[in-house]
Amino acid sequence: MATILGIETSCDETSASVLSGTGDDVSLQSLVILSQDVHKVFGGVVPEIASRAHLTSIVPVVSRSLDDAGVKLEALDAIAVTSAPGLIGALLVGVCYAKSLAFARGIPVIGVHHMEGHLFATSLEHRDAIPPFTALLVSGGHTLLLDVEEWGRYRLLGATRDDAAGEAFDKVAKLLGLPYPGGRPVEMLARGGDPSRFRFSRPMVRGNDTPDDRSYYEFSFSGLKTGVLNAVRASDDLERDKADIARGFQDALVGALVDKTARAATAFGRTRVVLGGGVACNSALYSAMSERAASFGATVFAPKPRLATDNAGMIARAGLFHFERGERSGLDLNAFASQPIPGLVAA
Ligand code: KG4
Ligand code: ZN
């Protein structure tokens, strides 16, 4: 059994977590997430401000997570830290801090890929959300469809050609005059919307697509965003129309996510679908995905919001996996703004 401290600072959440266990038999001892609300006034994350805010909060966030877990520094076996992808200055705060602490304690540091963390997140609360499964990771920065044969072996089937799913929610929120981040406000507004008034086509979904087409598993949301922009411009009463537009947008986006995920799950014969990333908080996505999955005998697992959005629990869990495989990063660990997920196999 190992006890791991996880640290996440890739974007606008300063987070630390203590996790202990073996293999998939793990328990989260603590999870502290400090969200940087300061970015709200700018309508998006300002990288330099994010780095500075991580600097001021990293020490209290880590101390608090150790206190909450009742774990002393001496009891840690390793420190796992997000080293890619993300905002470089933000990542560097976590990486430098983790390396210093690991060096001072004489324990290993393990660099974790943020998106591999998201793959592990759901398993922290659903014991059956373990491989093999089809994964849909939908966040503000990424939209990835993967087949996960086993931990550490990932087949990347498709990604977005332009905007990420969460980014599309955020941009549409802006067009509709809603606050940032826009995912939840758009979802709330769409609940009261009429689904028949604005019908946007599901992007990149054609009934006659075959697995040989490159677009079969790919996503694209910028055209849908333009569709929303045109609807907003054409409206003579946006207050009257905005819930219906939000509904039409969400239905089209969710429809595309569900269609492509169902294609992947059936092609690989998977009976589990795991959702991750901030957009996995969207209950319309979860319901539509569950309904479709039931039609081919699969179960959908979605994490609760605090594990769906950026958190250090998932980083500690992915770190434990690499720790148990004997992998260590060394003190020359660096941060990278972009990097492929480790363990990718050819699609
Ligand atoms: O995973 P995450 O916390 O951060 C990134 O790594 O990007 O995801 C944040 C994204 C934002 O774009 C936000 O608008 C979106 O997740 N989001 C949602 C919902 N809650 C958060 N999108 C749709 N519906 C939601 N309920
Ligand atoms: Zn994320």
Tab-separated table of C-alpha atoms and ligand atoms in Angstrom:
chain	number	residue	atom	x	y	z
A	1	MET	CA	0.000	0.000	0.000
A	2	ALA	CA	1.280	3.481	-0.884
A	3	THR	CA	0.330	6.992	0.181
A	4	ILE	CA	0.631	9.635	-2.536
A	5	LEU	CA	0.322	13.403	-2.410
A	6	GLY	CA	-1.155	14.749	-5.647
A	7	ILE	CA	-0.701	18.336	-6.849
A	8	GLU	CA	-2.576	20.013	-9.716
A	9	THR	CA	-1.914	23.561	-10.967
A	10	SER	CA	-2.313	23.270	-14.745
A	11	CYS	CA	-4.992	25.929	-15.170
A	12	ASP	CA	-7.047	27.911	-12.653
A	13	GLU	CA	-7.474	25.423	-9.818
A	14	THR	CA	-4.848	25.042	-7.096
A	15	SER	CA	-5.474	21.559	-5.776
A	16	ALA	CA	-3.830	19.002	-3.499
A	17	SER	CA	-4.962	15.566	-2.428
A	18	VAL	CA	-3.774	12.623	-0.359
A	19	LEU	CA	-4.643	9.171	-1.635
A	20	SER	CA	-3.656	5.758	-0.356
A	21	GLY	CA	-4.145	2.211	-1.542
A	22	THR	CA	-3.062	-0.439	-3.996
A	23	GLY	CA	-4.146	-0.849	-7.618
A	24	ASP	CA	-7.826	0.031	-7.993
A	25	ASP	CA	-8.394	-0.421	-4.254
A	26	VAL	CA	-7.749	3.172	-3.235
A	27	SER	CA	-9.259	5.758	-0.970
A	28	LEU	CA	-9.087	9.516	-1.155
A	29	GLN	CA	-7.922	10.729	2.235
A	30	SER	CA	-8.398	14.373	1.336
A	31	LEU	CA	-9.079	16.655	-1.595
A	32	VAL	CA	-8.660	20.428	-1.466
A	33	ILE	CA	-9.553	22.507	-4.530
A	34	LEU	CA	-9.098	26.258	-4.540
A	35	SER	CA	-10.718	27.806	-7.626
A	36	GLN	CA	-9.310	31.112	-8.790
A	37	ASP	CA	-12.432	33.237	-9.015
A	38	VAL	CA	-10.365	36.262	-10.084
A	39	HIS	CA	-10.614	35.220	-13.768
A	40	LYS	CA	-14.385	35.695	-13.833
A	41	VAL	CA	-14.035	39.433	-14.326
A	42	PHE	CA	-11.895	38.835	-17.427
A	43	GLY	CA	-14.241	36.259	-18.976
A	44	GLY	CA	-11.429	33.701	-19.276
A	45	VAL	CA	-8.249	32.510	-17.591
A	46	VAL	CA	-5.407	35.062	-17.609
A	47	PRO	CA	-2.224	32.931	-17.544
A	48	GLU	CA	0.024	35.349	-15.645
A	49	ILE	CA	-2.585	35.938	-12.959
A	50	ALA	CA	-3.148	32.178	-12.690
A	51	SER	CA	0.576	31.547	-12.049
A	52	ARG	CA	0.726	34.227	-9.353
A	53	ALA	CA	-2.404	32.925	-7.658
A	54	HIS	CA	-0.965	29.373	-7.620
A	55	LEU	CA	2.188	30.743	-5.997
A	56	THR	CA	0.271	32.319	-3.141
A	57	SER	CA	-1.994	29.340	-2.533
A	58	ILE	CA	0.136	26.246	-3.141
A	59	VAL	CA	1.608	26.058	0.373
A	60	PRO	CA	-1.670	26.464	2.315
A	61	VAL	CA	-3.527	24.147	-0.098
A	62	VAL	CA	-0.970	21.358	0.357
A	63	SER	CA	-0.826	21.873	4.153
A	64	ARG	CA	-4.593	21.765	4.330
A	65	SER	CA	-4.812	18.538	2.348
A	66	LEU	CA	-2.236	16.852	4.623
A	67	ASP	CA	-4.124	18.098	7.698
A	68	ASP	CA	-7.492	16.966	6.349
A	69	ALA	CA	-6.049	13.515	5.692
A	70	GLY	CA	-4.329	13.413	9.085
A	71	VAL	CA	-1.148	12.435	7.230
A	72	LYS	CA	2.303	13.756	8.079
A	73	LEU	CA	4.821	14.569	5.354
A	74	GLU	CA	6.957	11.676	6.643
A	75	ALA	CA	4.195	9.203	5.755
A	76	LEU	CA	4.206	10.041	2.025
A	77	ASP	CA	5.684	7.511	-0.397
A	78	ALA	CA	5.715	9.811	-3.429
A	79	ILE	CA	4.478	13.109	-4.829
A	80	ALA	CA	2.548	13.142	-8.107
A	81	VAL	CA	2.222	16.427	-9.955
A	82	THR	CA	0.623	17.520	-13.227
A	83	SER	CA	3.536	18.280	-15.561
A	84	ALA	CA	1.597	18.592	-18.871
A	85	PRO	CA	-0.459	19.826	-20.640
A	86	GLY	CA	-1.595	23.234	-19.417
A	87	LEU	CA	-0.511	26.829	-18.921
A	88	ILE	CA	3.242	26.667	-18.688
A	89	GLY	CA	3.663	29.196	-15.861
A	90	ALA	CA	0.863	27.590	-13.872
A	91	LEU	CA	2.281	24.086	-14.355
A	92	LEU	CA	5.753	25.248	-13.309
A	93	VAL	CA	4.494	26.356	-9.898
A	94	GLY	CA	3.227	22.840	-9.120
A	95	VAL	CA	6.207	21.090	-10.678
A	96	CYS	CA	8.832	23.222	-8.857
A	97	TYR	CA	7.007	22.913	-5.572
A	98	ALA	CA	6.560	19.141	-5.910
A	99	LYS	CA	10.211	18.627	-6.839
A	100	SER	CA	11.423	20.720	-3.900
A	101	LEU	CA	9.205	18.918	-1.418
A	102	ALA	CA	10.151	15.497	-2.813
A	103	PHE	CA	13.856	16.394	-2.687
A	104	ALA	CA	13.561	17.663	0.894
A	105	ARG	CA	11.778	14.470	1.969
A	106	GLY	CA	13.966	12.128	-0.106
A	107	ILE	CA	10.955	10.615	-1.872
A	108	PRO	CA	10.208	10.255	-5.601
A	109	VAL	CA	8.337	12.784	-7.689
A	110	ILE	CA	6.147	11.537	-10.542
A	111	GLY	CA	5.041	13.785	-13.404
A	112	VAL	CA	1.454	13.063	-14.472
A	113	HIS	CA	-0.288	13.942	-17.735
A	114	HIS	CA	-3.374	15.963	-16.860
A	115	MET	CA	-5.644	14.079	-19.295
A	116	GLU	CA	-4.520	10.705	-17.961
A	117	GLY	CA	-5.606	12.079	-14.583
A	118	HIS	CA	-9.089	12.772	-15.996
A	119	LEU	CA	-9.239	9.143	-17.199
A	120	PHE	CA	-8.715	7.928	-13.629
A	121	ALA	CA	-10.992	10.496	-11.927
A	122	THR	CA	-14.311	8.666	-12.287
A	123	SER	CA	-12.914	5.458	-10.789
A	124	LEU	CA	-12.342	7.333	-7.516
A	125	GLU	CA	-16.068	7.265	-6.863
A	126	HIS	CA	-17.334	4.468	-9.116
A	127	ARG	CA	-15.469	1.230	-8.472
A	128	ASP	CA	-16.645	-0.207	-11.778
A	129	ALA	CA	-15.326	2.691	-13.864
A	130	ILE	CA	-12.194	0.696	-14.640
A	131	PRO	CA	-10.839	-0.653	-17.958
A	132	PRO	CA	-11.779	-1.826	-20.424
A	133	PHE	CA	-13.962	1.189	-21.290
A	134	THR	CA	-14.675	3.890	-23.834
A	135	ALA	CA	-13.689	7.313	-22.510
A	136	LEU	CA	-15.017	10.702	-23.477
A	137	LEU	CA	-12.979	13.529	-21.956
A	138	VAL	CA	-14.656	16.880	-22.437
A	139	SER	CA	-13.202	19.955	-20.793
A	140	GLY	CA	-12.503	23.594	-21.508
A	141	GLY	CA	-9.298	22.704	-23.328
A	142	HIS	CA	-9.856	19.167	-24.660
A	143	THR	CA	-12.320	16.882	-26.371
A	144	LEU	CA	-10.900	13.377	-26.571
A	145	LEU	CA	-12.493	10.057	-27.441
A	146	LEU	CA	-10.377	7.098	-26.335
A	147	ASP	CA	-10.551	3.374	-26.066
A	148	VAL	CA	-8.986	2.287	-22.782
A	149	GLU	CA	-8.043	-1.359	-22.950
A	150	GLU	CA	-6.206	-1.239	-19.632
A	151	TRP	CA	-4.663	1.490	-17.484
A	152	GLY	CA	-1.626	2.792	-19.345
A	153	ARG	CA	-2.825	1.615	-22.797
A	154	TYR	CA	-4.845	4.276	-24.577
A	155	ARG	CA	-6.109	4.310	-28.133
A	156	LEU	CA	-6.886	7.872	-29.204
A	157	LEU	CA	-9.826	7.599	-31.604
A	158	GLY	CA	-10.779	11.208	-32.104
A	159	ALA	CA	-10.345	14.761	-30.897
A	160	THR	CA	-11.740	18.146	-31.827
A	161	ARG	CA	-10.577	19.868	-34.975
A	162	ASP	CA	-11.180	23.299	-33.477
A	163	ASP	CA	-12.929	24.339	-30.243
A	164	ALA	CA	-13.141	22.011	-27.251
A	165	ALA	CA	-16.653	21.138	-26.031
A	166	GLY	CA	-16.313	23.256	-22.877
A	167	GLU	CA	-14.875	26.121	-24.909
A	168	ALA	CA	-17.977	25.980	-27.135
A	169	PHE	CA	-20.186	26.232	-24.035
A	170	ASP	CA	-18.113	29.184	-22.792
A	171	LYS	CA	-18.283	31.026	-26.124
A	172	VAL	CA	-22.016	30.441	-26.516
A	173	ALA	CA	-22.532	31.658	-22.941
A	174	LYS	CA	-20.764	34.881	-23.901
A	175	LEU	CA	-22.996	35.295	-26.970
A	176	LEU	CA	-26.048	34.833	-24.752
A	177	GLY	CA	-24.793	37.296	-22.123
A	178	LEU	CA	-24.107	34.627	-19.485
A	179	PRO	CA	-21.152	34.591	-17.061
A	180	TYR	CA	-17.868	32.678	-17.385
A	181	PRO	CA	-17.382	29.723	-17.147
A	182	GLY	CA	-20.465	29.236	-19.255
A	183	GLY	CA	-21.195	25.508	-19.164
A	184	ARG	CA	-23.479	25.461	-16.162
A	185	PRO	CA	-25.334	28.710	-16.959
A	186	VAL	CA	-26.029	27.452	-20.508
A	187	GLU	CA	-27.246	24.111	-19.125
A	188	MET	CA	-29.566	25.868	-16.655
A	189	LEU	CA	-30.953	28.164	-19.350
A	190	ALA	CA	-31.417	25.271	-21.804
A	191	ARG	CA	-33.594	23.424	-19.272
A	192	GLY	CA	-36.393	25.891	-19.865
A	193	GLY	CA	-35.791	26.017	-23.631
A	194	ASP	CA	-38.021	24.727	-26.406
A	195	PRO	CA	-36.080	22.034	-28.332
A	196	SER	CA	-38.053	22.551	-31.540
A	197	ARG	CA	-37.394	26.254	-32.194
A	198	PHE	CA	-33.683	26.242	-33.045
A	199	ARG	CA	-32.449	23.034	-34.598
A	200	PHE	CA	-28.703	23.097	-35.246
A	201	SER	CA	-27.282	20.084	-37.063
A	202	ARG	CA	-25.032	17.734	-35.083
A	203	PRO	CA	-21.539	18.732	-36.174
A	204	MET	CA	-19.448	16.154	-38.044
A	205	VAL	CA	-22.156	13.517	-37.866
A	206	ARG	CA	-23.203	11.921	-41.138
A	207	GLY	CA	-25.255	8.759	-41.188
A	208	ASN	CA	-23.160	7.251	-43.990
A	209	ASP	CA	-19.778	7.781	-42.259
A	210	THR	CA	-17.643	4.668	-41.998
A	211	PRO	CA	-14.772	3.919	-39.589
A	212	ASP	CA	-12.382	4.508	-42.500
A	213	ASP	CA	-13.400	8.168	-42.667
A	214	ARG	CA	-11.064	10.357	-40.635
A	215	SER	CA	-14.034	12.281	-39.333
A	216	TYR	CA	-15.787	9.137	-38.009
A	217	TYR	CA	-14.676	9.767	-34.421
A	218	GLU	CA	-13.703	13.442	-34.730
A	219	PHE	CA	-15.447	16.521	-33.406
A	220	SER	CA	-15.795	20.119	-34.549
A	221	PHE	CA	-17.709	22.800	-32.709
A	222	SER	CA	-16.760	26.081	-34.341
A	223	GLY	CA	-19.470	25.779	-37.020
A	224	LEU	CA	-22.092	25.180	-34.340
A	225	LYS	CA	-20.850	28.264	-32.491
A	226	THR	CA	-21.231	30.279	-35.712
A	227	GLY	CA	-24.759	28.884	-36.061
A	228	VAL	CA	-25.539	30.202	-32.592
A	229	LEU	CA	-23.968	33.573	-33.454
A	230	ASN	CA	-26.180	33.838	-36.534
A	231	ALA	CA	-29.288	32.919	-34.523
A	232	VAL	CA	-28.404	35.549	-31.908
A	233	ARG	CA	-27.893	38.202	-34.601
A	234	ALA	CA	-31.153	37.275	-36.339
A	235	SER	CA	-33.168	37.423	-33.124
A	236	ASP	CA	-35.350	40.503	-32.619
A	237	ASP	CA	-35.850	39.593	-28.955
A	238	LEU	CA	-32.887	37.773	-27.450
A	239	GLU	CA	-34.450	37.675	-23.984
A	240	ARG	CA	-37.365	35.711	-25.456
A	241	ASP	CA	-35.171	33.447	-27.617
A	242	LYS	CA	-32.069	32.785	-25.561
A	243	ALA	CA	-33.304	29.733	-23.643
A	244	ASP	CA	-34.464	28.144	-26.902
A	245	ILE	CA	-31.118	28.908	-28.589
A	246	ALA	CA	-29.238	27.450	-25.599
A	247	ARG	CA	-31.388	24.326	-25.836
A	248	GLY	CA	-30.815	23.941	-29.576
A	249	PHE	CA	-27.053	24.384	-29.108
A	250	GLN	CA	-26.818	21.914	-26.236
A	251	ASP	CA	-28.913	19.298	-28.047
A	252	ALA	CA	-26.669	19.475	-31.130
A	253	LEU	CA	-23.417	19.363	-29.157
A	254	VAL	CA	-24.578	16.564	-26.853
A	255	GLY	CA	-25.959	14.677	-29.872
A	256	ALA	CA	-22.552	14.722	-31.567
A	257	LEU	CA	-20.769	13.596	-28.382
A	258	VAL	CA	-23.244	10.758	-27.862
A	259	ASP	CA	-23.184	9.589	-31.493
A	260	LYS	CA	-19.395	9.375	-31.667
A	261	THR	CA	-19.005	7.780	-28.240
A	262	ALA	CA	-21.630	5.159	-29.138
A	263	ARG	CA	-19.738	4.424	-32.365
A	264	ALA	CA	-16.539	3.846	-30.388
A	265	ALA	CA	-18.128	1.701	-27.678
A	266	THR	CA	-19.897	-0.567	-30.168
A	267	ALA	CA	-16.859	-0.835	-32.471
A	268	PHE	CA	-14.689	-2.033	-29.568
A	269	GLY	CA	-17.414	-4.039	-27.821
A	270	ARG	CA	-17.160	-2.026	-24.599
A	271	THR	CA	-19.883	-2.230	-21.982
A	272	ARG	CA	-18.657	0.751	-19.974
A	273	VAL	CA	-18.517	4.387	-20.983
A	274	VAL	CA	-16.579	6.740	-18.714
A	275	LEU	CA	-17.070	10.490	-18.907
A	276	GLY	CA	-14.554	13.002	-17.585
A	277	GLY	CA	-13.686	16.706	-17.648
A	278	GLY	CA	-15.820	19.712	-16.717
A	279	VAL	CA	-18.484	19.122	-19.384
A	280	ALA	CA	-19.155	15.713	-17.793
A	281	CYS	CA	-21.029	17.743	-15.117
A	282	ASN	CA	-23.718	18.375	-17.738
A	283	SER	CA	-26.751	16.291	-16.852
A	284	ALA	CA	-28.247	16.463	-20.366
A	285	LEU	CA	-25.049	14.791	-21.603
A	286	TYR	CA	-25.216	12.126	-18.920
A	287	SER	CA	-28.902	11.356	-19.574
A	288	ALA	CA	-28.560	11.224	-23.346
A	289	MET	CA	-25.404	9.096	-23.120
A	290	SER	CA	-27.029	6.707	-20.610
A	291	GLU	CA	-30.104	6.308	-22.773
A	292	ARG	CA	-28.037	5.527	-25.876
A	293	ALA	CA	-25.654	3.214	-23.971
A	294	ALA	CA	-28.598	1.233	-22.600
A	295	SER	CA	-29.611	0.467	-26.201
A	296	PHE	CA	-26.432	-1.590	-26.675
A	297	GLY	CA	-26.116	-2.863	-23.100
A	298	ALA	CA	-23.501	-0.438	-21.771
A	299	THR	CA	-23.367	1.556	-18.539
A	300	VAL	CA	-22.256	5.185	-18.312
A	301	PHE	CA	-20.161	6.476	-15.418
A	302	ALA	CA	-19.802	10.189	-14.780
A	303	PRO	CA	-17.897	11.764	-11.917
A	304	LYS	CA	-19.374	14.231	-9.456
A	305	PRO	CA	-18.482	17.851	-10.270
A	306	ARG	CA	-15.483	18.034	-7.931
A	307	LEU	CA	-13.892	15.014	-9.631
A	308	ALA	CA	-15.054	15.992	-13.133
A	309	THR	CA	-13.355	19.368	-13.053
A	310	ASP	CA	-9.654	19.826	-12.385
A	311	ASN	CA	-8.575	18.245	-9.118
A	312	ALA	CA	-5.494	16.693	-7.557
A	313	GLY	CA	-7.244	13.467	-6.516
A	314	MET	CA	-7.110	12.208	-10.099
A	315	ILE	CA	-3.443	13.211	-10.337
A	316	ALA	CA	-2.619	11.278	-7.166
A	317	ARG	CA	-4.504	8.244	-8.566
A	318	ALA	CA	-2.679	8.312	-11.916
A	319	GLY	CA	0.551	8.918	-9.968
A	320	LEU	CA	-0.086	5.786	-7.881
A	321	PHE	CA	-0.477	3.767	-11.084
A	322	HIS	CA	2.920	4.926	-12.361
A	323	PHE	CA	4.496	4.568	-8.904
A	324	GLU	CA	3.381	0.940	-8.731
A	325	ARG	CA	4.937	0.337	-12.151
A	326	GLY	CA	8.252	1.575	-10.763
A	327	GLU	CA	8.240	4.778	-12.787
A	328	ARG	CA	9.907	7.860	-11.313
A	329	SER	CA	10.452	11.285	-12.864
A	330	GLY	CA	13.631	12.605	-11.296
A	331	LEU	CA	14.469	16.148	-10.369
A	332	ASP	CA	14.920	17.194	-13.981
A	333	LEU	CA	11.140	16.889	-14.457
A	334	ASN	CA	9.947	19.799	-16.590
A	335	ALA	CA	6.550	21.242	-17.469
A	336	PHE	CA	5.151	21.178	-21.016
A	337	ALA	CA	2.263	23.175	-22.426
A	338	SER	CA	1.328	20.278	-24.686
A	339	GLN	CA	2.329	16.640	-24.774
A	340	PRO	CA	0.653	13.411	-25.945
A	341	ILE	CA	-0.871	11.162	-23.269
A	342	PRO	CA	1.667	8.481	-22.299
A	343	GLY	CA	0.793	4.929	-23.305
A	344	LEU	CA	-0.859	5.764	-26.615
A	345	VAL	CA	-1.254	2.802	-28.948
A	346	ALA	CA	-1.873	3.146	-32.678
A	347	ALA	CA	-5.541	3.760	-33.513
B	1	KG4	O1	-12.116	20.128	-16.758
B	1	KG4	P1	-12.348	21.584	-16.505
B	1	KG4	O2	-12.676	22.002	-15.112
B	1	KG4	O3	-11.117	22.454	-16.897
B	1	KG4	C1	-10.340	22.246	-18.006
B	1	KG4	O4	-9.412	21.414	-17.930
B	1	KG4	O5	-10.667	22.916	-19.020
B	1	KG4	O6	-13.505	22.046	-17.508
B	1	KG4	C2	-14.021	23.349	-17.519
B	1	KG4	C3	-15.060	23.435	-18.614
B	1	KG4	C4	-15.544	24.857	-18.866
B	1	KG4	O7	-15.485	25.100	-20.249
B	1	KG4	C5	-16.989	24.834	-18.353
B	1	KG4	O8	-17.832	25.723	-19.045
B	1	KG4	C6	-17.375	23.395	-18.600
B	1	KG4	O9	-16.227	22.659	-18.254
B	1	KG4	N1	-18.518	22.985	-17.765
B	1	KG4	C7	-19.703	22.587	-18.276
B	1	KG4	C8	-20.568	22.362	-17.167
B	1	KG4	N2	-19.848	22.588	-16.031
B	1	KG4	C9	-18.598	22.961	-16.420
B	1	KG4	N3	-20.113	22.447	-19.544
B	1	KG4	C10	-21.398	22.064	-19.738
B	1	KG4	N4	-22.277	21.834	-18.741
B	1	KG4	C11	-21.914	21.948	-17.446
B	1	KG4	N5	-22.790	21.729	-16.465
B	2	ZN	ZN	-8.872	19.325	-16.945
